[in-house]
Coordinates of C-alpha atoms in Angstrom, one line a residue:
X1 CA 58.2 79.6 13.4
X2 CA 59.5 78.4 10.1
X3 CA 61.6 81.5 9.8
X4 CA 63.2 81.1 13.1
X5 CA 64.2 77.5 12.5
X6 CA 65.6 78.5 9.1
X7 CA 67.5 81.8 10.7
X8 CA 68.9 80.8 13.9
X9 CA 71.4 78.5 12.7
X10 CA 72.5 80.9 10.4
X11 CA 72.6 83.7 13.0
X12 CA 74.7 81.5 15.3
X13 CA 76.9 80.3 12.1
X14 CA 77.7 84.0 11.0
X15 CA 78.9 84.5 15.3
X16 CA 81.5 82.2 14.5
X17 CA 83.1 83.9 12.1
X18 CA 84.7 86.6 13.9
X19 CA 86.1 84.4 16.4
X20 CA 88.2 82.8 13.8
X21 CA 89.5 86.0 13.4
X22 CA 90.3 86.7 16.9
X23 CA 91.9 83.3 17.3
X24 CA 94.6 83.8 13.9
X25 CA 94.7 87.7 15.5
X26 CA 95.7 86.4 19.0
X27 CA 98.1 83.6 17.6
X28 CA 100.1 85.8 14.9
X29 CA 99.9 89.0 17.1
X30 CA 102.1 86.6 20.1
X31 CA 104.8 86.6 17.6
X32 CA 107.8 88.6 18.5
X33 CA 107.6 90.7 15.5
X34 CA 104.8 92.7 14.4
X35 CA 105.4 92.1 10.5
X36 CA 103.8 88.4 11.2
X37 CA 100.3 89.8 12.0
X38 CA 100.3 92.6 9.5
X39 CA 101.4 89.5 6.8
X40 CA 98.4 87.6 7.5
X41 CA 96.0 90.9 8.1
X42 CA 97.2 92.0 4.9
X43 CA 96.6 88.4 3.4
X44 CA 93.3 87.8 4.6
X45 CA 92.1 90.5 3.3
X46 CA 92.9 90.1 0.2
X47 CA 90.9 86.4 0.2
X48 CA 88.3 88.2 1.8
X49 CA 87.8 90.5 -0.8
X50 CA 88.3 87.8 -3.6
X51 CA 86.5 85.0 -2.1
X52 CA 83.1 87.3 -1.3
X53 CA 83.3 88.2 -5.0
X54 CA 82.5 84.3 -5.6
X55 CA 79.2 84.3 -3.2
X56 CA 76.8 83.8 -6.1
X57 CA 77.6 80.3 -6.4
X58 CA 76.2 79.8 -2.6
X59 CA 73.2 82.6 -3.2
X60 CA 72.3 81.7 -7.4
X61 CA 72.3 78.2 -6.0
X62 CA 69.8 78.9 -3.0
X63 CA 67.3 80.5 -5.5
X64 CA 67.1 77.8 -8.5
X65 CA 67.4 74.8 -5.8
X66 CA 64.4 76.5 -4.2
X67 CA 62.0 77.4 -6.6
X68 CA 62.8 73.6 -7.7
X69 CA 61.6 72.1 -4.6
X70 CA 58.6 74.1 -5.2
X71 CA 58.3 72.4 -8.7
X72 CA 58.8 69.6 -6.9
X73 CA 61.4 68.4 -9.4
X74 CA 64.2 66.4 -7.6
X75 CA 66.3 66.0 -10.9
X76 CA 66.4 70.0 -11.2
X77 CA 67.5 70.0 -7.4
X78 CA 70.0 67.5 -8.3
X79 CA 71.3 68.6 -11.5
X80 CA 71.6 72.0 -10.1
X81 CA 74.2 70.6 -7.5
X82 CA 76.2 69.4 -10.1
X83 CA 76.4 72.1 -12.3
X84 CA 76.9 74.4 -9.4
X85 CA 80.3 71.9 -8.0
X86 CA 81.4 72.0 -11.8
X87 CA 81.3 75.8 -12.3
X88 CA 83.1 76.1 -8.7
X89 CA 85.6 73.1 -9.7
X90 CA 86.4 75.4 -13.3
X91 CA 86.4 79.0 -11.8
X92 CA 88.9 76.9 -8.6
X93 CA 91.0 76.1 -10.9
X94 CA 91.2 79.3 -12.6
X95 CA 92.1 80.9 -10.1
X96 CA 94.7 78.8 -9.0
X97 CA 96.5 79.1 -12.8
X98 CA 96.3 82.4 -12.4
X99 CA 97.2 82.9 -8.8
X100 CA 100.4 85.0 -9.7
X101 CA 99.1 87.7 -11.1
X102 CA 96.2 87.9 -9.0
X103 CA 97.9 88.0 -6.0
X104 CA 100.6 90.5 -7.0
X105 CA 97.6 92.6 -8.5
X106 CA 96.2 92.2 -5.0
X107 CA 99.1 93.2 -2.9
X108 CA 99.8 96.5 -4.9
X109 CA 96.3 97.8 -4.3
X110 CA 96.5 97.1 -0.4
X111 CA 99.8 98.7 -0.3
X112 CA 101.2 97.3 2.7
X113 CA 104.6 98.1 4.1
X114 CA 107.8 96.3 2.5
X115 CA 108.4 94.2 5.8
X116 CA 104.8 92.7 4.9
X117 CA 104.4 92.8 2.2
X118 CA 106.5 89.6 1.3
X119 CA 104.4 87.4 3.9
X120 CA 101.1 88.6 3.0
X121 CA 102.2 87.2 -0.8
X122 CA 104.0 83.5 1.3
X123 CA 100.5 83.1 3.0
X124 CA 98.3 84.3 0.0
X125 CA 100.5 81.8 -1.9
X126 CA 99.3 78.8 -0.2
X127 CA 95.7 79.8 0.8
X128 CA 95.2 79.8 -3.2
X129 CA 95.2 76.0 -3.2
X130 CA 92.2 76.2 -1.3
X131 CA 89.6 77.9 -3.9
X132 CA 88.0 74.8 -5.5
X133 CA 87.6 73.6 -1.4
X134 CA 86.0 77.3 -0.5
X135 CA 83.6 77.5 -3.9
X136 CA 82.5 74.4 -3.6
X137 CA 81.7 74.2 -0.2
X138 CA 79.5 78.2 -1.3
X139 CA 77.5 75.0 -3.8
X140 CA 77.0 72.6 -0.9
X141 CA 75.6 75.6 1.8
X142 CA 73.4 76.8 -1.0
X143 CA 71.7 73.6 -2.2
X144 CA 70.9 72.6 1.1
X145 CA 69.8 76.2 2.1
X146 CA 67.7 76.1 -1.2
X147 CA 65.9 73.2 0.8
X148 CA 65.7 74.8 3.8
X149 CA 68.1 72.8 5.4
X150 CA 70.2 76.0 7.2
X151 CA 71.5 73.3 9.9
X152 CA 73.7 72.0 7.4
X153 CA 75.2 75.6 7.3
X154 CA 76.1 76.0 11.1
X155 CA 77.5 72.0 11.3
X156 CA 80.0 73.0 8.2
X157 CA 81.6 76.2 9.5
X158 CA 81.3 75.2 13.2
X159 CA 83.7 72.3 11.7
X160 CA 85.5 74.4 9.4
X161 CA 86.4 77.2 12.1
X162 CA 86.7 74.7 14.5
X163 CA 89.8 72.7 12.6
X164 CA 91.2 76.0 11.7
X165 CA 91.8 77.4 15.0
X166 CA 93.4 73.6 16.2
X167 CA 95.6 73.4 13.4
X168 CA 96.4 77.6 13.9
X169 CA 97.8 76.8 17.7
X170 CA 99.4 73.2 16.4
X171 CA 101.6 75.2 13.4
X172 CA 101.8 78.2 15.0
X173 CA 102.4 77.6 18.7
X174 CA 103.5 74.3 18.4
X175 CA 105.5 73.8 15.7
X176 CA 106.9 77.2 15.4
X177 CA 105.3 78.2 12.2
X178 CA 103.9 81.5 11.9
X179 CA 102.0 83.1 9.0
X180 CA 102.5 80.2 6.8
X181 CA 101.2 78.3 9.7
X182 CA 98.0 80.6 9.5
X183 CA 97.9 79.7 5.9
X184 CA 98.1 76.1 5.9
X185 CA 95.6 75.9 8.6
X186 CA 92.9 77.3 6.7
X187 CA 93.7 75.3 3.8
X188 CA 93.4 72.0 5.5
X189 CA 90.1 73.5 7.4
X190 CA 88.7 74.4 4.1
X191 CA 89.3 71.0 2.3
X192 CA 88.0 69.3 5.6
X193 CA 85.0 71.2 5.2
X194 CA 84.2 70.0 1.7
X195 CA 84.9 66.0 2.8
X196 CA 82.7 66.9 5.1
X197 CA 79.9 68.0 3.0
X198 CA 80.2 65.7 0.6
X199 CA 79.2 63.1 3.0
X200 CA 76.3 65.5 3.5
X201 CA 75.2 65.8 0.2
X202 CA 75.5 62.0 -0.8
X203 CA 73.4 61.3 2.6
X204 CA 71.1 63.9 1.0
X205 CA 71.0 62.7 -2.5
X206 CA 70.0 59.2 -0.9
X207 CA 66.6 60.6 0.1
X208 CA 65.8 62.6 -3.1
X209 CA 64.3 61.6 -5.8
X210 CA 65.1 62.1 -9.6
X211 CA 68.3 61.4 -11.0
X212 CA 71.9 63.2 -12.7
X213 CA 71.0 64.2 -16.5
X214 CA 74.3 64.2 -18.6
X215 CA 73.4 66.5 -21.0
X216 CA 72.2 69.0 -18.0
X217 CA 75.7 68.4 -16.6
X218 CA 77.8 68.7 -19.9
X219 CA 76.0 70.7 -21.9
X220 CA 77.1 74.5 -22.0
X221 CA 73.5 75.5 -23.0
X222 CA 72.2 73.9 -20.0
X223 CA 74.1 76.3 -17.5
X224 CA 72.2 79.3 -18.7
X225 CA 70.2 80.4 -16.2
X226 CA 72.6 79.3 -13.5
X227 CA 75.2 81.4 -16.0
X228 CA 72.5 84.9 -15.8
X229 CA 71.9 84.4 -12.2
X230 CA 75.4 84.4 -11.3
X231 CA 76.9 86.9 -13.7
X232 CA 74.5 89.4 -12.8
X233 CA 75.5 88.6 -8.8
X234 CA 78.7 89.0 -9.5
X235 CA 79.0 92.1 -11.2
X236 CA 76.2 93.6 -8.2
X237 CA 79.2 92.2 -5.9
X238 CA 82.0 94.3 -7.6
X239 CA 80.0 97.1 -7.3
X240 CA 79.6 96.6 -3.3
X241 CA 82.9 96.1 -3.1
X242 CA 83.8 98.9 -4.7
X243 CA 81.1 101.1 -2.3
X244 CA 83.3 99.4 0.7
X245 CA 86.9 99.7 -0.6
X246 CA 86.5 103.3 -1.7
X247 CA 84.6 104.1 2.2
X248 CA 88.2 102.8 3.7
X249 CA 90.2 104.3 0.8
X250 CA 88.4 108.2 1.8
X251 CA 88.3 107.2 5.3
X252 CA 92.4 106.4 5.1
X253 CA 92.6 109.7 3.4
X254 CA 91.6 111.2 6.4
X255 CA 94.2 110.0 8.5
X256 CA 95.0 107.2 10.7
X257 CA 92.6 107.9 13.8
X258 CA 89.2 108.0 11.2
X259 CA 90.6 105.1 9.5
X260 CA 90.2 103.0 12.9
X261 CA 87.2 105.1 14.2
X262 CA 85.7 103.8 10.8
X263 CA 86.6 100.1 11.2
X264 CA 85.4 100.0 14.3
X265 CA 82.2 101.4 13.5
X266 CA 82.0 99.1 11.0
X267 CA 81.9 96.3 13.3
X268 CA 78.6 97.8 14.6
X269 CA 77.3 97.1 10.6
X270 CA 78.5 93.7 10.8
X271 CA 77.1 92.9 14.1
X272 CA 73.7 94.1 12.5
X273 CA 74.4 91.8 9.7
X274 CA 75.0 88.6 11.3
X275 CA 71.4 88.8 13.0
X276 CA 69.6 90.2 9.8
X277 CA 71.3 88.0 7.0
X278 CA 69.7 85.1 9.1
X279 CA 66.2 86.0 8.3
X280 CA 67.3 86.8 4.4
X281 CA 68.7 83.7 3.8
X282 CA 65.2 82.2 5.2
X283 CA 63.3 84.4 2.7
X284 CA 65.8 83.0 -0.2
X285 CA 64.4 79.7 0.5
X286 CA 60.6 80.3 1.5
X287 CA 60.1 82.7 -1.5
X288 CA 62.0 81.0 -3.7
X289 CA 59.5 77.5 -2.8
X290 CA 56.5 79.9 -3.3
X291 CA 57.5 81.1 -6.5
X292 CA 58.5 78.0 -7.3
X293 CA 55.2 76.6 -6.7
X294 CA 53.5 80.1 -8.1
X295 CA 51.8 80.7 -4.5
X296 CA 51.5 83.8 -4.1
X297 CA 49.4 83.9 -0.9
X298 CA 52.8 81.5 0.8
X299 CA 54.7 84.4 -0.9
X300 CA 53.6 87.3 0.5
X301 CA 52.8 86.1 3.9
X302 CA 56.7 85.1 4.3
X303 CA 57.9 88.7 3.3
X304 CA 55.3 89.9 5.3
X305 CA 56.9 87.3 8.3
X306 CA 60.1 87.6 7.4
X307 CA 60.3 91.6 7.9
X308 CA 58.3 91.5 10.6
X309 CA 61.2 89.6 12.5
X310 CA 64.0 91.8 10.2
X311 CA 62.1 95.2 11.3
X312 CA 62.2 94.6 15.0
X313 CA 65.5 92.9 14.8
X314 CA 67.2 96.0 13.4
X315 CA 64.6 98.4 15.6
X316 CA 67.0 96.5 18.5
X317 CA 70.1 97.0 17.1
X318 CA 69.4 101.0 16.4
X319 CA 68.3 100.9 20.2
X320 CA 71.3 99.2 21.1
X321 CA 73.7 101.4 19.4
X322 CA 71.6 104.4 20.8
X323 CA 71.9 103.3 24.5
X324 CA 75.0 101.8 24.3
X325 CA 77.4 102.7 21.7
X326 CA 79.6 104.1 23.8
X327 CA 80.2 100.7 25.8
X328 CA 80.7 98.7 22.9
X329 CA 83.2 101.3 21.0
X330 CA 85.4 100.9 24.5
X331 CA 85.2 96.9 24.3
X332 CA 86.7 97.2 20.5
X333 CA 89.3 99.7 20.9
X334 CA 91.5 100.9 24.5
X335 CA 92.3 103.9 22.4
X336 CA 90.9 107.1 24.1
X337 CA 91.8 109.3 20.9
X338 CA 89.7 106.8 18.6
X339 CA 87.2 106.3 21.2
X340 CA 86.2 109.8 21.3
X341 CA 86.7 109.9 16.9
X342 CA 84.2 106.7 16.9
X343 CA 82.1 108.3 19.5
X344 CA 81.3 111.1 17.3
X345 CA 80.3 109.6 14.3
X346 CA 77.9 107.3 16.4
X347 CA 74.5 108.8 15.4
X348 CA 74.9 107.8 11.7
X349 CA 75.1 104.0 13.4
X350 CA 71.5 104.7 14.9
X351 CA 70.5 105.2 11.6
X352 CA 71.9 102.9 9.4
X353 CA 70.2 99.4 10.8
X354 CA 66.2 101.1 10.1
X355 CA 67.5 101.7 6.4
X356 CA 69.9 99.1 6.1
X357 CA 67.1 96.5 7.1
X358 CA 65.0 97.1 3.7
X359 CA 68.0 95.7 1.5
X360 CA 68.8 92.4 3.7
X361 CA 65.7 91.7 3.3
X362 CA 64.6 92.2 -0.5
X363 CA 68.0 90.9 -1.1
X364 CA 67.0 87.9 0.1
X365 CA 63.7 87.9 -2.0
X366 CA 64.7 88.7 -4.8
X367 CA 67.1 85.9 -4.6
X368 CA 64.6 83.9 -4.4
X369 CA 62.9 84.8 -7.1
X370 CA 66.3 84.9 -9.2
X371 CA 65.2 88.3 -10.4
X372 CA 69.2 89.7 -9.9
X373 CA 69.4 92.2 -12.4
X374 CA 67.2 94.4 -10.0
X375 CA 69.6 93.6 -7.1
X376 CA 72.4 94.8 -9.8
X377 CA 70.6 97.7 -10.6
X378 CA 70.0 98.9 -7.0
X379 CA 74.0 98.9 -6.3
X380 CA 74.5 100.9 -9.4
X381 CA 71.8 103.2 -8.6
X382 CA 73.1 103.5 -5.0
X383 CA 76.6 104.2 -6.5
X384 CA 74.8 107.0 -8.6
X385 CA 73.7 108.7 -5.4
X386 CA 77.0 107.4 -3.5
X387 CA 79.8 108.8 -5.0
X388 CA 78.3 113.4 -5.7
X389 CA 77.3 112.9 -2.4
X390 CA 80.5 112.2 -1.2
X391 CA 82.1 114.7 -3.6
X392 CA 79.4 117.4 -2.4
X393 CA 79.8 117.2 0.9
X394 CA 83.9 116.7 1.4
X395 CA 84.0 119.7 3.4
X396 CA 82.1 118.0 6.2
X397 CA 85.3 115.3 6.5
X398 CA 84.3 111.7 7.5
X399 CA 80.6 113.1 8.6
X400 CA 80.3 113.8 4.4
X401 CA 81.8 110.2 3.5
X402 CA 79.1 108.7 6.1
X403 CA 76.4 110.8 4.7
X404 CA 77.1 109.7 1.4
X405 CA 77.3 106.0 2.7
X406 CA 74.0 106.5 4.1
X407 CA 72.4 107.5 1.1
X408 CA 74.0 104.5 -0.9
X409 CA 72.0 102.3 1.7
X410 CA 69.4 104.3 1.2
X411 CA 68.9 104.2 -2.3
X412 CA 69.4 100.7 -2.6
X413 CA 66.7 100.1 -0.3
X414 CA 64.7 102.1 -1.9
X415 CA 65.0 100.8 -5.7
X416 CA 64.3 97.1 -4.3
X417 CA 61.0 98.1 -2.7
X418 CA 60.2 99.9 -6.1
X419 CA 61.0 96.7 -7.5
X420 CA 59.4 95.0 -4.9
X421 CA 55.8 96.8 -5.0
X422 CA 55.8 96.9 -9.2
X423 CA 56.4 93.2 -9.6
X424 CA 53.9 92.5 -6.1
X425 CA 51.1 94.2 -8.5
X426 CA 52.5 92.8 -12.2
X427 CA 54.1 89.6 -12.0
X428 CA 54.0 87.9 -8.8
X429 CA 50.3 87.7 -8.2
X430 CA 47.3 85.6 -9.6
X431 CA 47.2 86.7 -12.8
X432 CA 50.5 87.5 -13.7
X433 CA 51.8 89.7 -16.9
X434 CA 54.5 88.0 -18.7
X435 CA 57.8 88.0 -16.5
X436 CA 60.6 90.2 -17.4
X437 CA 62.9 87.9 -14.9
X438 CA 63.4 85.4 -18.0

């Protein structure tokens, strides 16, 4: 029961991100002129691509809070939060000075139309300012998270998404903004969202014991760990982007109909995700108390829980896809021609949740246990499979670039139960060799 009450906030949370998106589609898309929506689609894209590459703070943060609380060291737990709020303070900043180039760097590899184009870089202009709000609030979700407080999680972007969508229909429909409005809106939402955790976290900090360490705060040799940790996240979520951006690229190459056939198959991916990253984030913070605590009977018994619920979770979704793909293609596009396109490709969505499952999963234990040079590795070694596949098989068209997707999954599943089942017998047991994770 202690994986539910860990996952079902987080399931709930992850639903109400899409409608965000709905809600700045159906605002910008009432706009007499179509430029508006392809602005902000063009915009928001490119801080979704820029802010994901910043989700170690929220997941190196779950895995050293936790295995703290299973030290039972409240100054770790603390000191971790503020080294976590300084390196997203810094890198905010950073990004912020450098914003220009960025953005301009940005908008040439999306390659949106000239009409666009100049919006997309107006609304990417001002959602800069809000990157200390959005990596410090990725701190905040992943110290509580790291003690097992995923409530926190669902309050903060029910609030965030929340303001955003009022202050989207104020600019927008009231004011007579348009994708500026968009902008501004999720700027003030994101800064909301960080006032609003910081009264969190100092309600928090006023039941935890231990105490702020200056030199752990100010010292550069104290951020090591949270340094390897995140570096090693960072450049494992570079190479997933790159897996994603070159599937649309090939996908785009293909023409317009498989380019929307794709994205809307996509959706089916997502929809998987929302329900499995629930139960990953809850083995981040179980395993990561377990190792913490080096119990290794606590440890296994919540992977063994946790993909019991992740197995049958994405047993559903492949059922669901199986009986009624069809249905849910038709509720995300009227368009017969991509209907039928999507329709086609539908087996490979079957598929993909019983493989896809393994990697949520071990993701999230392997978080945990801060061993992230193996999550690294498994992107690069899905890459290695990824990309002759794809070159192999071109002359089966998008079924070849699906294949080839396929087996990235399936590689990277595959390397982390290696992983997994080597370290189960080496490392995380009784009478442990000497850890290669440090």
């Amino acid at each position: 029961m202690r994986i539910w009450t860990l996952a079902w906030p987080i399931i709930l949370s992850n639903i109400t991100v899409p409608l965000l998106g709905l809600v700045d589609t159906a605002v910008v898309g009432h706009l007499p002129d179509s430029r508006y929506l392809a602005g902000v689609t063009l915009g928001a894209t490119l801080f979704s691509f820029l802010y994901w590459g910043f989700g170690f703070l929220r997941m190196g943060t779950t895995g050293l809070v936790a295995q703290a609380i299973g030290r039972e060291s409240p100054s770790d737990v603390r000191n971790l939060l503020g080294q976590s709020l300084i390196m997203a303070g810094v890198i905010g900043t950073l990004l912020i000075v450098l914003g220009t180039p960025l953005i301009s760097l940005g908008l040439w590899l999306l390659d949106g139309s000239v009409q666009a184009t100049p919006l997309a870089r107006e609304y990417a202009e001002i959602r800069l300012w809000s990157a200390p709000a959005v990596l410090a609030n990725y701190a905040i979700l992943g110290w509580f998270l790291g003690q097992q407080n995923s409530r926190v999680t669902l309050m903060i972007l029910v609030l965030t998404n929340s303001v955003n969508i009022i202050l989207d229909l104020w600019f927008v429909v009231g004011l007579g903004m348009t994708s500026n409005g968009v902008a501004l809106a999720s700027v003030l939402a994101d800064y909301s969202a960080l006032v609003f955790g910081g009264y969190l976290v100092l309600r928090q900090l006023g039941h935890l014991d231990g105490h702020f360490q200056r030199q752990r705060l100010l010292a550069l040799k104290a951020y090591s760990a949270l340094f390897n940790v995140n570096a090693n996240l960072f450049v494992r979520t570079l190479g997933l982007l790159f897996a994603m951006a070159f599937f649309t690229a090939q996908g785009a190459r293909q023409g317009d109909t498989v380019l929307a056939a794709n994205a809307v198959l996509l959706q089916f991916i997502m929809l998987t995700s929302y329900a499995l990253d629930g139960f990953a984030h809850a083995a981040e913070s179980l395993v990561g108390r377990a190792y913490g605590r080096r119990d290794w009977r606590e440890f296994a018994a919540t992977v063994r829980a946790t993909a019991h619920f992740s197995f049958w979770t994405s047993a559903a979704a492949a059922l669901l896809f199986a009986l009624g793909g069809n249905q849910l293609i038709a509720l995300l596009t009227g368009l017969s021609e991509v209907r039928t396109t999507a329709a086609s490709y539908l087996p490979w969505m079957v598929v993909m949740p019983l493989i896809a499952v393994w990697s949520y999963l071990l993701d999230g234990v392997f978080i945990g246990t801060t061993a992230v040079r193996e999550m690294r590795n498994s992107i690069f070694a899905g890459l290695a499979v990824y990309l002759p596949t794809w070159w192999l098989f071109q002359g089966l068209g998008n079924h070849g670039l699906w294949l080839a997707f396929t087996l990235f999954t399936l590689t990277r599943s595959a390397v982390l139960i290696a992983y997994y089942r080597r370290y189960r017998l080496t490392y995380w047991c009784d009478s442990p060799s000497t850890s290669p994770l440090r």
